Amino acid sequence: MTDLPRPEMGEPYLLTPGPLTTSAAVKHAMLRDWGSWDGAFRAVTAEIRAELVAMAGGGDLECVPMQGSGSFSVEAMLGSFVPRDGKVLVLSNGAYGMRIATTLGYLGRAYTLIDKGDYLPPRGAEVAQALADDPAITHVVVVHCETSSGILNPLDEIATAVQKAGRKLLIDSMSAFGAIPVDVPFAALVSSANKCIEGVPGFGFIIAPRAELEEARGRSHSLSLDVHAQWAHMNKTGQWRFTPPTHVVVAFQAALRAHKAEGGVAGRGARYTRNRDVMVAGMRELGFVPLLNDRWLSPIIVTFFCPADPAFDFGRFYDLMKDKGFIIYPGKLTKVDSFRIGCIGQMDEPVMRAVVMAAKETLAELGVGSAAPPAAALQEQAKLT
Ligand SMILES: *Cc1c(COP(=O)(O)O)cnc(C)c1O
C-alpha cells in the first residue's frame, strides 16, 4: 500500500472497528464543497448506490443510503421491513444484538430473543427449533460479525434455517460487508460508510430486493428513517430527501474506488485476514490468548484476555500503546477483562507487526512478565468449541 496515514505527523493508527484509519485520498476528497441538488453530486450518489448493489450481488437488489451512524440505518431497516403486526426473532451474542432488541422495543415491534451471552454463536439448529416453536415469528435478525467480541456468526446455517421455515432474514452486516461475502438470501441488509469500505462516518445504507422495498411503503414509524420514502425520492429526483452529508458521500466514493482497485470483497477480505493472522500470531508469541478459537475468529477485530499479571493495567497499556502510535479498543466481555485489536482500515502486515512490537515494548515498560490470562478466562474459553 502506498497510501498510509502519517503517524509521524501525530496521527495514530486506529485499531478500532470504525471510525478507522482512512487513506489520504479519502481525506482529500473532503476538501471540496458540493451542492446537494447539483447534478455532479447526484451522479456521486448514483455511482455509490450502483456500486453497493453490485458488491451485494446485483440482481433485483436496490441500495438506499441513509443519513446518520450505522444504528440509524439499523433502526430504519427494522422500522421499515418489519410490519407493525410482525414478530422478530433476534439472535444476540453481544452488544449489537442487544441494541437490536432495544430498538425493537422503542419501535413497539414484538420480538423474542435467543441470547447466547458474550461470545457463543447462535446455531442453525436452535434457530430452526425457535421458528418451529413460534409460528408468529415473521423475521429473524442476525448480526453478521458481532463486533463486541469479533465473532463471525454462522450466517449460512442461520439463513438456511430461516429459508426452510419460510421466514425473512434481516442482516446487520455493519462490520463485515465489503470484506466478507454475503451469499445468502435476505429481506434486507445494513452496513455503513466507516467500516470495511473504509470511508468516514456519516451515513449507512440498506440493501434490499425491490419487492421488499415496495412492501415497506407506509410502515415506518419515523419520517426521517423511512427507507421506502428515501428510496422512492432518490429514484425520482436523484437526491437525498434531507440534507446529505456531502463531504462524507464524496469521501465514500473515493473509498469505493479504492475498494474496487484492491480486488473488491475478495481483495479487501484477504488483506484483513493477513492483518489478523500476522497480529494474532505475534500476540500469541507474547503470551496473549485470544478469546475465540480459529473457527469463529473474524478478520475484523480480535478480543484478547488481559494478562493475569498484577502489573498489567489496561489504562496504562492503552496510553503507552497510543504513545507508540496505536489506538486500541477496550473489551466488552462481562465476566473477564479483555481488550480488542481491530484489523480493518488502511493498515497492512508491516503495520500489524509494528503493533505487536509496540505491545511487547509496552509489556516490558509495565513490568509484566507474562501475558498469560487468568485461569478463570481459560475456563470461560473452554465453553467454546
Ligand atoms: C458499528 C456497528 C453498528 C453501528 O454502530 P454505530 O455506532 O451506530 O455506527 C451496528 N452493528 C454492528 C455489528 C457494528 O459493528
Short mmCIF file of C-alpha atoms and ligand atoms in Angstrom, two decimals:
data_model
loop_
_atom_site.label_atom_id
_atom_site.label_comp_id
_atom_site.label_asym_id
_atom_site.label_seq_id
_atom_site.Cartn_x
_atom_site.Cartn_y
_atom_site.Cartn_z
CA MET A 1 0.00 0.00 0.00
CA THR A 2 1.24 3.45 -0.82
CA ASP A 3 -1.41 5.46 0.84
CA LEU A 4 -0.81 5.04 4.54
CA PRO A 5 -1.60 7.66 7.15
CA ARG A 6 1.29 9.59 8.62
CA PRO A 7 1.85 8.61 12.24
CA GLU A 8 4.98 10.77 12.18
CA MET A 9 2.62 13.74 11.83
CA GLY A 10 0.99 12.75 15.09
CA GLU A 11 -1.79 10.74 13.53
CA PRO A 12 -2.11 7.37 15.28
CA TYR A 13 -3.40 4.22 13.61
CA LEU A 14 -6.92 3.41 14.73
CA LEU A 15 -7.01 -0.29 15.58
CA THR A 16 -10.73 0.11 16.10
CA PRO A 17 -13.72 -1.14 14.10
CA GLY A 18 -14.78 2.23 12.68
CA PRO A 19 -14.16 5.08 12.67
CA LEU A 20 -10.94 3.64 11.34
CA THR A 21 -7.76 4.72 9.64
CA THR A 22 -8.61 6.14 6.21
CA SER A 23 -6.42 6.86 3.19
CA ALA A 24 -5.12 10.26 2.16
CA ALA A 25 -7.31 10.01 -0.95
CA VAL A 26 -10.43 9.62 1.20
CA LYS A 27 -9.43 12.59 3.36
CA HIS A 28 -8.58 14.73 0.31
CA ALA A 29 -11.96 14.07 -1.26
CA MET A 30 -13.50 16.06 1.59
CA LEU A 31 -11.68 19.29 0.71
CA ARG A 32 -14.36 20.48 -1.66
CA ASP A 33 -17.89 21.71 -1.12
CA TRP A 34 -20.78 20.25 -3.07
CA GLY A 35 -24.31 21.43 -3.69
CA SER A 36 -26.64 18.60 -2.79
CA TRP A 37 -29.02 19.50 -5.61
CA ASP A 38 -26.31 19.79 -8.25
CA GLY A 39 -26.05 17.17 -10.98
CA ALA A 40 -22.42 16.38 -10.13
CA PHE A 41 -23.39 15.38 -6.60
CA ARG A 42 -26.40 13.42 -7.79
CA ALA A 43 -24.02 11.47 -10.03
CA VAL A 44 -21.90 10.61 -6.98
CA THR A 45 -24.98 9.29 -5.18
CA ALA A 46 -25.99 7.25 -8.22
CA GLU A 47 -22.48 5.78 -8.50
CA ILE A 48 -22.25 4.69 -4.89
CA ARG A 49 -25.73 3.13 -4.96
CA ALA A 50 -24.88 1.15 -8.09
CA GLU A 51 -21.50 0.03 -6.74
CA LEU A 52 -23.00 -1.15 -3.45
CA VAL A 53 -25.69 -3.14 -5.27
CA ALA A 54 -23.01 -4.77 -7.42
CA MET A 55 -20.96 -5.59 -4.30
CA ALA A 56 -24.01 -7.29 -2.76
CA GLY A 57 -24.55 -9.44 -5.83
CA GLY A 58 -26.70 -7.29 -8.14
CA GLY A 59 -29.89 -8.87 -9.50
CA ASP A 60 -33.05 -7.30 -8.14
CA LEU A 61 -31.27 -5.62 -5.22
CA GLU A 62 -31.52 -1.89 -4.55
CA CYS A 63 -29.47 0.35 -2.28
CA VAL A 64 -30.88 3.10 -0.08
CA PRO A 65 -28.31 5.31 1.69
CA MET A 66 -29.46 6.82 4.99
CA GLN A 67 -28.02 9.74 6.98
CA GLY A 68 -26.63 9.08 10.46
CA SER A 69 -24.41 6.46 12.05
CA GLY A 70 -24.92 2.75 11.48
CA SER A 71 -27.50 2.42 14.26
CA PHE A 72 -29.75 4.91 12.43
CA SER A 73 -29.78 2.56 9.44
CA VAL A 74 -30.46 -0.48 11.66
CA GLU A 75 -33.40 1.38 13.18
CA ALA A 76 -34.58 2.45 9.72
CA MET A 77 -34.37 -1.16 8.48
CA LEU A 78 -36.27 -2.59 11.45
CA GLY A 79 -38.99 0.06 11.29
CA SER A 80 -39.41 -0.26 7.53
CA PHE A 81 -39.13 -4.00 6.90
CA VAL A 82 -40.91 -5.45 9.95
CA PRO A 83 -44.66 -4.86 9.68
CA ARG A 84 -46.32 -3.35 12.74
CA ASP A 85 -48.01 -6.70 13.43
CA GLY A 86 -44.85 -8.70 12.68
CA LYS A 87 -42.69 -10.53 15.21
CA VAL A 88 -38.92 -10.72 15.22
CA LEU A 89 -36.54 -13.40 16.44
CA VAL A 90 -33.35 -11.58 17.50
CA LEU A 91 -30.17 -13.66 17.62
CA SER A 92 -27.94 -11.96 20.15
CA ASN A 93 -24.40 -12.70 21.23
CA GLY A 94 -23.16 -9.28 22.15
CA ALA A 95 -23.86 -5.57 22.40
CA TYR A 96 -25.09 -5.08 18.84
CA GLY A 97 -27.61 -7.92 19.07
CA MET A 98 -28.88 -6.42 22.32
CA ARG A 99 -29.12 -2.99 20.67
CA ILE A 100 -31.39 -4.51 18.00
CA ALA A 101 -33.70 -5.86 20.73
CA THR A 102 -33.72 -2.45 22.45
CA THR A 103 -34.53 -0.75 19.15
CA LEU A 104 -37.47 -3.10 18.52
CA GLY A 105 -38.73 -2.15 21.98
CA TYR A 106 -38.66 1.54 21.02
CA LEU A 107 -40.45 0.73 17.77
CA GLY A 108 -43.15 -1.26 19.54
CA ARG A 109 -42.45 -4.34 17.42
CA ALA A 110 -42.94 -7.73 19.10
CA TYR A 111 -39.77 -9.75 19.43
CA THR A 112 -38.28 -12.76 21.11
CA LEU A 113 -34.61 -13.26 21.88
CA ILE A 114 -32.10 -16.06 21.65
CA ASP A 115 -29.44 -14.65 23.96
CA LYS A 116 -26.13 -16.50 23.71
CA GLY A 117 -24.29 -14.25 26.12
CA ASP A 118 -20.93 -12.68 25.33
CA TYR A 119 -19.46 -14.85 22.60
CA LEU A 120 -21.28 -18.12 21.84
CA PRO A 121 -22.59 -18.28 18.24
CA PRO A 122 -26.32 -18.73 17.52
CA ARG A 123 -26.57 -22.01 15.57
CA GLY A 124 -28.84 -23.04 12.71
CA ALA A 125 -30.46 -25.87 14.65
CA GLU A 126 -31.62 -23.65 17.52
CA VAL A 127 -32.96 -21.08 15.07
CA ALA A 128 -34.90 -23.83 13.28
CA GLN A 129 -36.30 -25.01 16.63
CA ALA A 130 -37.32 -21.48 17.71
CA LEU A 131 -39.10 -20.92 14.38
CA ALA A 132 -40.88 -24.27 14.59
CA ASP A 133 -42.00 -23.44 18.15
CA ASP A 134 -43.38 -20.00 17.29
CA PRO A 135 -45.28 -19.62 14.02
CA ALA A 136 -45.94 -15.94 14.81
CA ILE A 137 -42.30 -15.05 14.05
CA THR A 138 -42.10 -13.30 10.68
CA HIS A 139 -38.46 -12.11 10.67
CA VAL A 140 -35.09 -13.19 12.05
CA VAL A 141 -32.34 -10.62 12.69
CA VAL A 142 -28.72 -11.70 12.82
CA VAL A 143 -25.52 -9.75 13.42
CA HIS A 144 -23.04 -10.95 10.79
CA CYS A 145 -19.82 -10.12 12.66
CA GLU A 146 -20.65 -9.28 16.29
CA THR A 147 -18.08 -6.55 16.74
CA SER A 148 -18.22 -6.67 20.55
CA SER A 149 -16.31 -9.99 20.62
CA GLY A 150 -15.23 -10.16 16.97
CA ILE A 151 -17.10 -13.42 16.39
CA LEU A 152 -18.10 -14.27 12.85
CA ASN A 153 -21.58 -15.73 13.22
CA PRO A 154 -22.56 -18.71 11.02
CA LEU A 155 -24.68 -16.80 8.51
CA ASP A 156 -25.06 -19.78 6.13
CA GLU A 157 -26.69 -22.20 8.56
CA ILE A 158 -28.87 -19.45 10.04
CA ALA A 159 -30.05 -18.34 6.58
CA THR A 160 -30.81 -21.97 5.66
CA ALA A 161 -32.93 -22.42 8.79
CA VAL A 162 -34.81 -19.16 8.12
CA GLN A 163 -35.44 -20.02 4.49
CA LYS A 164 -36.61 -23.58 5.27
CA ALA A 165 -39.10 -22.17 7.78
CA GLY A 166 -40.38 -19.67 5.21
CA ARG A 167 -39.44 -16.58 7.26
CA LYS A 168 -37.44 -13.49 6.32
CA LEU A 169 -33.86 -12.66 7.26
CA LEU A 170 -32.56 -9.20 8.19
CA ILE A 171 -28.78 -8.88 8.49
CA ASP A 172 -26.71 -6.37 10.46
CA SER A 173 -23.58 -6.76 8.34
CA MET A 174 -22.25 -3.42 9.57
CA SER A 175 -18.70 -4.53 10.33
CA ALA A 176 -18.46 -7.32 7.70
CA PHE A 177 -19.95 -6.03 4.45
CA GLY A 178 -17.25 -5.22 1.92
CA ALA A 179 -14.74 -7.70 3.38
CA ILE A 180 -16.79 -10.86 3.92
CA PRO A 181 -19.14 -12.08 1.19
CA VAL A 182 -22.87 -12.22 1.90
CA ASP A 183 -24.11 -15.03 -0.32
CA VAL A 184 -27.35 -15.90 1.40
CA PRO A 185 -30.85 -14.60 0.56
CA PHE A 186 -32.05 -11.71 2.73
CA ALA A 187 -35.01 -9.35 3.01
CA ALA A 188 -32.66 -6.50 3.96
CA LEU A 189 -29.05 -5.95 4.91
CA VAL A 190 -27.49 -2.95 6.55
CA SER A 191 -23.95 -1.55 6.72
CA SER A 192 -22.28 1.84 6.97
CA ALA A 193 -19.68 4.11 5.42
CA ASN A 194 -16.97 3.84 8.08
CA LYS A 195 -16.33 0.11 8.36
CA CYS A 196 -14.91 -2.27 5.75
CA ILE A 197 -15.35 0.12 2.81
CA GLU A 198 -13.04 2.48 4.74
CA GLY A 199 -14.95 5.74 4.42
CA VAL A 200 -15.57 8.26 7.18
CA PRO A 201 -18.67 8.18 9.46
CA GLY A 202 -21.87 9.96 8.49
CA PHE A 203 -24.23 7.60 6.73
CA GLY A 204 -25.31 3.98 6.45
CA PHE A 205 -27.09 2.07 3.72
CA ILE A 206 -29.80 -0.55 3.39
CA ILE A 207 -29.66 -3.12 0.59
CA ALA A 208 -32.84 -5.00 -0.19
CA PRO A 209 -34.70 -6.67 -3.05
CA ARG A 210 -37.02 -4.28 -4.89
CA ALA A 211 -40.12 -6.29 -3.88
CA GLU A 212 -39.26 -5.97 -0.18
CA LEU A 213 -38.79 -2.21 -0.57
CA GLU A 214 -42.13 -1.90 -2.29
CA GLU A 215 -43.78 -3.75 0.58
CA ALA A 216 -42.17 -1.37 3.08
CA ARG A 217 -44.32 1.56 1.94
CA GLY A 218 -46.13 3.29 4.77
CA ARG A 219 -44.75 1.05 7.50
CA SER A 220 -42.17 3.28 9.12
CA HIS A 221 -42.86 4.89 12.47
CA SER A 222 -40.42 7.67 11.55
CA LEU A 223 -40.37 10.41 8.93
CA SER A 224 -36.59 10.66 8.61
CA LEU A 225 -35.88 6.92 8.90
CA ASP A 226 -38.48 5.81 6.36
CA VAL A 227 -36.47 3.61 3.96
CA HIS A 228 -39.24 3.36 1.39
CA ALA A 229 -39.69 7.14 1.29
CA GLN A 230 -35.94 7.73 0.92
CA TRP A 231 -35.77 5.12 -1.86
CA ALA A 232 -38.75 6.48 -3.76
CA HIS A 233 -37.44 10.05 -3.50
CA MET A 234 -33.95 9.08 -4.65
CA ASN A 235 -35.31 7.16 -7.61
CA LYS A 236 -37.48 10.10 -8.62
CA THR A 237 -35.09 13.02 -8.07
CA GLY A 238 -31.60 11.53 -7.70
CA GLN A 239 -31.38 13.40 -4.40
CA TRP A 240 -31.43 12.51 -0.74
CA ARG A 241 -34.68 13.57 0.96
CA PHE A 242 -32.97 15.72 3.57
CA THR A 243 -29.50 17.32 3.65
CA PRO A 244 -26.95 14.64 2.81
CA PRO A 245 -23.50 14.54 4.47
CA THR A 246 -21.97 15.73 1.18
CA HIS A 247 -18.29 15.52 2.16
CA VAL A 248 -18.80 12.07 3.63
CA VAL A 249 -20.51 10.89 0.47
CA VAL A 250 -17.71 12.03 -1.86
CA ALA A 251 -15.15 10.54 0.52
CA PHE A 252 -17.09 7.29 0.31
CA GLN A 253 -16.95 7.42 -3.48
CA ALA A 254 -13.14 7.60 -3.23
CA ALA A 255 -13.17 4.73 -0.73
CA LEU A 256 -15.33 2.60 -3.04
CA ARG A 257 -12.97 3.17 -5.96
CA ALA A 258 -10.03 2.05 -3.82
CA HIS A 259 -12.03 -0.98 -2.70
CA LYS A 260 -12.57 -1.96 -6.31
CA ALA A 261 -8.91 -1.42 -7.18
CA GLU A 262 -7.93 -3.68 -4.29
CA GLY A 263 -9.95 -6.53 -5.79
CA GLY A 264 -13.35 -5.91 -4.25
CA VAL A 265 -14.66 -8.00 -1.38
CA ALA A 266 -12.14 -10.81 -2.01
CA GLY A 267 -9.14 -8.48 -2.08
CA ARG A 268 -10.25 -6.48 0.95
CA GLY A 269 -11.06 -9.65 2.90
CA ALA A 270 -7.68 -11.16 2.04
CA ARG A 271 -5.77 -8.13 3.36
CA TYR A 272 -7.77 -8.07 6.59
CA THR A 273 -7.19 -11.81 7.01
CA ARG A 274 -3.44 -11.34 6.62
CA ASN A 275 -3.59 -8.45 9.10
CA ARG A 276 -5.34 -10.67 11.61
CA ASP A 277 -3.07 -13.67 11.08
CA VAL A 278 0.13 -11.65 11.49
CA MET A 279 -1.21 -9.81 14.55
CA VAL A 280 -2.69 -12.87 16.31
CA ALA A 281 0.45 -14.96 15.71
CA GLY A 282 2.63 -12.17 17.13
CA MET A 283 0.38 -11.60 20.15
CA ARG A 284 0.31 -15.35 20.85
CA GLU A 285 4.10 -15.35 20.85
CA LEU A 286 3.98 -12.70 23.57
CA GLY A 287 1.72 -14.99 25.60
CA PHE A 288 -1.62 -13.27 24.88
CA VAL A 289 -4.58 -15.58 24.33
CA PRO A 290 -7.47 -14.68 22.02
CA LEU A 291 -10.98 -15.28 23.34
CA LEU A 292 -12.15 -17.20 20.28
CA ASN A 293 -10.69 -20.25 18.64
CA ASP A 294 -9.86 -20.09 14.94
CA ARG A 295 -13.26 -21.43 13.84
CA TRP A 296 -15.01 -18.25 14.98
CA LEU A 297 -12.28 -15.64 14.62
CA SER A 298 -13.28 -12.86 12.21
CA PRO A 299 -10.79 -10.88 10.13
CA ILE A 300 -12.43 -7.71 11.53
CA ILE A 301 -11.48 -7.43 15.20
CA VAL A 302 -9.93 -9.78 17.76
CA THR A 303 -10.61 -9.95 21.52
CA PHE A 304 -7.69 -10.85 23.81
CA PHE A 305 -7.83 -11.64 27.51
CA CYS A 306 -5.98 -9.18 29.73
CA PRO A 307 -2.91 -10.77 31.32
CA ALA A 308 -3.30 -12.12 34.86
CA ASP A 309 -0.01 -10.49 35.93
CA PRO A 310 -0.93 -7.82 38.57
CA ALA A 311 1.47 -5.38 36.88
CA PHE A 312 -0.89 -5.22 33.89
CA ASP A 313 -3.23 -2.23 33.88
CA PHE A 314 -5.37 -1.70 30.77
CA GLY A 315 -5.48 2.09 31.14
CA ARG A 316 -1.69 2.32 31.21
CA PHE A 317 -1.35 -0.27 28.44
CA TYR A 318 -3.71 1.83 26.30
CA ASP A 319 -1.82 5.08 26.95
CA LEU A 320 1.60 3.57 26.25
CA MET A 321 0.31 1.96 23.03
CA LYS A 322 -1.11 5.32 22.00
CA ASP A 323 2.27 6.97 22.64
CA LYS A 324 3.68 4.50 20.12
CA GLY A 325 1.06 5.46 17.53
CA PHE A 326 -1.61 2.81 18.05
CA ILE A 327 -5.11 3.33 19.43
CA ILE A 328 -6.54 0.04 20.65
CA TYR A 329 -10.03 -0.75 21.96
CA PRO A 330 -11.28 -1.82 25.39
CA GLY A 331 -13.09 -5.14 25.67
CA LYS A 332 -16.82 -5.68 26.15
CA LEU A 333 -16.92 -9.06 27.92
CA THR A 334 -18.90 -9.05 31.15
CA LYS A 335 -17.10 -11.81 33.08
CA VAL A 336 -13.38 -11.39 32.39
CA ASP A 337 -11.18 -8.42 31.50
CA SER A 338 -10.31 -8.14 27.84
CA PHE A 339 -9.26 -5.73 25.12
CA ARG A 340 -9.66 -5.69 21.35
CA ILE A 341 -7.44 -5.02 18.38
CA GLY A 342 -9.03 -4.23 15.02
CA CYS A 343 -7.69 -5.49 11.69
CA ILE A 344 -9.65 -3.16 9.39
CA GLY A 345 -8.76 0.21 7.87
CA GLN A 346 -5.72 1.42 5.93
CA MET A 347 -3.25 -0.97 7.53
CA ASP A 348 -1.19 -3.86 6.23
CA GLU A 349 1.16 -6.53 7.56
CA PRO A 350 4.11 -4.24 8.45
CA VAL A 351 1.73 -2.09 10.49
CA MET A 352 0.39 -5.15 12.30
CA ARG A 353 3.94 -6.31 13.05
CA ALA A 354 4.64 -2.85 14.48
CA VAL A 355 1.54 -3.21 16.68
CA VAL A 356 2.90 -6.46 18.12
CA MET A 357 6.32 -4.86 18.66
CA ALA A 358 4.65 -1.96 20.47
CA ALA A 359 2.72 -4.42 22.68
CA LYS A 360 5.97 -6.21 23.51
CA GLU A 361 7.71 -2.98 24.49
CA THR A 362 4.68 -1.86 26.48
CA LEU A 363 4.58 -5.08 28.50
CA ALA A 364 8.25 -4.56 29.36
CA GLU A 365 7.58 -0.93 30.38
CA LEU A 366 4.76 -2.09 32.65
CA GLY A 367 6.94 -4.80 34.12
CA VAL A 368 4.55 -7.55 33.02
CA GLY A 369 6.48 -10.82 32.96
CA SER A 370 3.84 -12.96 31.30
CA ALA A 371 0.86 -12.02 29.15
CA ALA A 372 -0.93 -15.25 30.06
CA PRO A 373 -4.59 -14.78 31.08
CA PRO A 374 -6.05 -15.79 34.46
CA ALA A 375 -7.34 -19.33 34.90
CA ALA A 376 -10.94 -18.02 35.01
CA ALA A 377 -10.55 -16.71 31.46
CA LEU A 378 -9.38 -20.06 30.20
CA GLN A 379 -12.34 -21.73 31.89
CA GLU A 380 -14.67 -19.35 30.03
CA GLN A 381 -12.88 -20.16 26.82
CA ALA A 382 -13.25 -23.91 27.33
CA LYS A 383 -17.05 -23.47 26.88
CA LEU A 384 -16.44 -22.60 23.23
CA THR A 385 -15.99 -25.40 20.75
C1 LIG B 1 -20.58 -0.34 14.16
C2 LIG B 1 -21.71 -1.27 14.29
C3 LIG B 1 -23.05 -0.82 14.33
C4 LIG B 1 -23.45 0.64 14.29
O1 LIG B 1 -22.85 1.39 15.23
P1 LIG B 1 -22.84 3.00 15.12
O2 LIG B 1 -22.03 3.41 16.29
O3 LIG B 1 -24.23 3.46 15.18
O4 LIG B 1 -22.23 3.33 13.79
C5 LIG B 1 -24.06 -1.76 14.36
N1 LIG B 1 -23.79 -3.08 14.36
C6 LIG B 1 -22.52 -3.56 14.32
C7 LIG B 1 -22.30 -5.04 14.29
C8 LIG B 1 -21.44 -2.67 14.29
O5 LIG B 1 -20.19 -3.15 14.23
#
